[in-house]
């Protein structure tokens, strides 16, 4: 099965994947695949790529302005309301499939590498825009689900036990799973004190921080002893 990937018949496939403009989507697709693998393994937070738009970061005005511009762009394109990781993954997958197809049928009619590069620029821009529009339509029915889920989580899991799923939880990083009677919830948590928790530790969600969309936690032992 895997030997077929190394045959000469696959050379056109690899050539398109590694040439402009498809290579941009190829790199992004590889990034997304590894990101989700690391997220499932608990090495990174699932929403690590999300932006805290408009959050005060101690006077870094340029950073806030850049984030607000990005937020406005996502809102204008209809790419808001769901985690940015999902948006990026969908745009990348749709863009890669579309760009590969367009290049496969168009480039044989384009003579020379220089002309291929020139033609590739509008192809990339057009495919990127089209992918964003298709993604916006896909995520539209998902927005109410995420909004309802966030509201439900915020109201009902404060005070419950969470199990650390990432390699660590401290004041800047970490996630925990919380039982909800179903498949369970994954939430971002931060230590309330200067503690560091390891994978599998039991913690209590003390309070919700709306600014960072996180829950401050302490160990279950400390909570029961107080």
Coordinates of C-alpha atoms in Angstrom, one line a residue:
X1 CA 0.0 0.0 0.0
X2 CA 2.6 2.5 1.1
X3 CA 5.0 1.4 -1.7
X4 CA 2.5 2.9 -4.2
X5 CA 3.3 6.3 -2.7
X6 CA 6.9 6.0 -3.9
X7 CA 6.3 5.0 -7.5
X8 CA 6.9 7.4 -10.4
X9 CA 3.2 7.7 -11.1
X10 CA 3.0 9.8 -7.9
X11 CA 5.6 12.3 -9.1
X12 CA 3.1 14.7 -10.6
X13 CA 1.2 14.7 -7.3
X14 CA 4.3 15.5 -5.3
X15 CA 5.3 18.1 -7.8
X16 CA 2.0 20.0 -7.5
X17 CA 2.0 19.7 -3.7
X18 CA 5.5 21.2 -3.5
X19 CA 5.1 24.0 -6.1
X20 CA 3.6 27.4 -5.8
X21 CA 0.8 28.1 -5.0
X22 CA -0.2 24.7 -3.7
X23 CA 2.8 24.5 -1.4
X24 CA 1.4 27.2 0.8
X25 CA -1.7 25.2 1.5
X26 CA 0.4 22.0 1.8
X27 CA 2.5 23.6 4.6
X28 CA -0.6 24.9 6.4
X29 CA -2.3 21.5 6.1
X30 CA 0.7 19.8 7.6
X31 CA 0.7 22.3 10.4
X32 CA -3.0 21.7 11.1
X33 CA -2.5 17.9 11.1
X34 CA 0.3 18.1 13.6
X35 CA -1.5 20.7 15.7
X36 CA -4.5 18.4 16.1
X37 CA -2.3 15.5 16.9
X38 CA -0.6 17.5 19.6
X39 CA -3.9 18.8 20.9
X40 CA -5.4 15.2 21.2
X41 CA -2.2 14.2 23.1
X42 CA -2.6 17.1 25.4
X43 CA 0.7 18.8 24.4
X44 CA -1.1 22.0 23.4
X45 CA -4.4 23.6 24.2
X46 CA -7.1 22.9 21.7
X47 CA -7.8 26.6 21.2
X48 CA -4.2 27.7 21.5
X49 CA -4.5 29.6 18.2
X50 CA -7.5 31.6 19.2
X51 CA -7.2 35.3 19.8
X52 CA -8.2 37.3 22.9
X53 CA -9.4 40.2 20.8
X54 CA -9.4 43.6 22.5
X55 CA -7.9 42.3 25.8
X56 CA -5.6 44.7 27.6
X57 CA -2.1 43.4 27.5
X58 CA -0.4 45.9 29.7
X59 CA -0.2 48.8 27.2
X60 CA 0.9 47.0 24.1
X61 CA -1.3 49.1 21.8
X62 CA 0.1 47.9 18.6
X63 CA -0.7 44.3 19.5
X64 CA -4.3 45.2 20.5
X65 CA -4.8 47.1 17.3
X66 CA -3.5 44.2 15.2
X67 CA -5.8 41.8 17.0
X68 CA -8.8 44.1 16.5
X69 CA -8.0 44.3 12.8
X70 CA -7.9 40.6 12.6
X71 CA -11.2 40.3 14.6
X72 CA -12.8 42.8 12.2
X73 CA -11.6 40.8 9.2
X74 CA -12.9 37.5 10.5
X75 CA -16.2 39.2 11.4
X76 CA -16.5 40.7 7.9
X77 CA -15.9 37.3 6.3
X78 CA -18.3 35.5 8.6
X79 CA -15.5 33.5 10.2
X80 CA -16.4 34.4 13.8
X81 CA -18.3 32.5 16.4
X82 CA -16.3 29.2 16.4
X83 CA -12.7 28.4 17.5
X84 CA -10.1 29.8 15.1
X85 CA -8.5 26.3 14.9
X86 CA -11.6 24.9 13.2
X87 CA -11.7 27.9 10.8
X88 CA -8.1 27.6 9.9
X89 CA -8.3 23.8 9.4
X90 CA -11.4 24.1 7.1
X91 CA -9.9 26.9 5.0
X92 CA -6.7 25.0 4.7
X93 CA -8.3 21.7 3.7
X94 CA -10.7 23.3 1.2
X95 CA -7.9 25.5 -0.2
X96 CA -5.5 22.6 -0.6
X97 CA -8.1 20.5 -2.5
X98 CA -9.2 23.3 -4.7
X99 CA -5.7 24.7 -5.4
X100 CA -4.4 21.2 -6.3
X101 CA -7.3 20.7 -8.7
X102 CA -6.9 24.1 -10.4
X103 CA -3.2 23.8 -10.8
X104 CA -3.5 20.2 -12.1
X105 CA -5.8 21.4 -15.0
X106 CA -4.4 24.9 -15.6
X107 CA -0.6 24.6 -15.4
X108 CA -0.1 22.2 -18.3
X109 CA -1.3 25.1 -20.5
X110 CA 1.1 27.6 -19.0
X111 CA 4.6 27.6 -20.6
X112 CA 7.6 28.2 -18.3
X113 CA 8.2 28.3 -14.6
X114 CA 8.0 32.2 -14.5
X115 CA 4.6 32.3 -16.0
X116 CA 3.4 29.5 -13.7
X117 CA 4.5 31.7 -10.8
X118 CA 2.7 34.7 -12.2
X119 CA -0.4 32.8 -12.9
X120 CA -0.2 31.2 -9.5
X121 CA -0.6 34.5 -7.6
X122 CA -4.2 35.1 -8.7
X123 CA -5.0 31.4 -8.3
X124 CA -3.8 31.5 -4.7
X125 CA -5.7 34.7 -3.9
X126 CA -8.9 33.4 -5.6
X127 CA -8.7 30.0 -3.9
X128 CA -8.0 31.6 -0.5
X129 CA -11.0 33.9 -0.8
X130 CA -13.3 31.1 -2.1
X131 CA -12.1 28.8 0.7
X132 CA -12.9 31.4 3.3
X133 CA -16.4 31.9 1.8
X134 CA -17.2 28.2 1.8
X135 CA -15.9 27.9 5.4
X136 CA -18.1 30.7 6.4
X137 CA -21.1 28.9 5.1
X138 CA -20.1 25.6 6.8
X139 CA -19.6 27.2 10.2
X140 CA -22.8 29.3 10.1
X141 CA -25.0 26.6 11.6
X142 CA -22.3 25.8 14.2
X143 CA -22.2 29.2 15.8
X144 CA -25.3 28.8 18.0
X145 CA -24.0 25.4 19.2
X146 CA -20.8 26.9 20.4
X147 CA -22.5 29.9 22.0
X148 CA -25.0 27.7 23.8
X149 CA -22.3 25.3 24.9
X150 CA -20.2 28.2 26.3
X151 CA -23.1 29.6 28.2
X152 CA -24.1 26.2 29.6
X153 CA -20.5 25.4 30.6
X154 CA -20.0 28.7 32.4
X155 CA -23.1 28.3 34.5
X156 CA -22.9 24.7 35.5
X157 CA -19.3 23.5 35.9
X158 CA -17.9 26.0 38.5
X159 CA -17.3 24.0 41.6
X160 CA -17.0 20.6 39.8
X161 CA -14.0 18.3 39.7
X162 CA -11.8 18.4 36.6
X163 CA -9.1 15.9 35.5
X164 CA -5.9 17.5 34.1
X165 CA -5.5 16.3 30.5
X166 CA -2.4 18.3 29.5
X167 CA 1.1 17.6 30.6
X168 CA 0.8 20.4 33.1
X169 CA -1.4 23.1 34.5
X170 CA 0.0 26.3 35.8
X171 CA -0.9 30.0 35.8
X172 CA -0.4 30.3 32.1
X173 CA -1.2 26.9 30.5
X174 CA -3.4 23.9 30.9
X175 CA -6.7 22.0 30.1
X176 CA -8.9 19.7 32.1
X177 CA -11.8 17.4 31.3
X178 CA -15.0 17.7 33.2
X179 CA -17.8 15.1 33.3
X180 CA -21.1 16.4 32.0
X181 CA -23.0 13.2 31.8
X182 CA -21.9 12.6 28.2
X183 CA -18.6 12.6 26.4
X184 CA -17.2 15.1 28.8
X185 CA -16.0 18.7 28.4
X186 CA -12.5 20.0 27.8
X187 CA -11.9 23.5 29.4
X188 CA -9.0 25.8 29.7
X189 CA -7.8 26.0 33.3
X190 CA -5.2 28.0 35.2
X191 CA -3.9 27.4 38.7
X192 CA -5.4 29.7 41.3
X193 CA -2.1 29.8 43.3
X194 CA 1.4 29.2 42.2
X195 CA 0.8 25.4 42.0
X196 CA 1.7 23.2 39.0
X197 CA -0.5 20.2 38.4
X198 CA 0.4 17.1 36.3
X199 CA -1.7 15.0 33.9
X200 CA -4.4 13.0 35.8
X201 CA -4.5 15.3 38.9
X202 CA -7.9 16.1 40.2
X203 CA -8.7 19.8 40.6
X204 CA -11.7 21.9 41.5
X205 CA -12.9 24.7 39.2
X206 CA -13.2 27.7 41.5
X207 CA -14.2 30.5 39.3
X208 CA -14.6 31.6 35.7
X209 CA -12.3 34.2 34.1
X210 CA -14.3 35.7 31.2
X211 CA -11.3 37.7 29.9
X212 CA -9.2 34.7 29.2
X213 CA -12.1 32.2 28.9
X214 CA -10.4 30.1 31.6
X215 CA -11.3 28.5 34.9
X216 CA -9.1 29.0 38.0
X217 CA -8.5 25.8 39.9
X218 CA -7.0 24.4 43.1
X219 CA -6.3 20.8 44.0
X220 CA -9.2 18.7 45.2
X221 CA -7.3 18.0 48.4
X222 CA -6.9 21.7 49.3
X223 CA -10.5 22.3 48.5
X224 CA -11.8 19.6 50.8
X225 CA -9.4 20.6 53.6
X226 CA -10.7 24.2 53.6

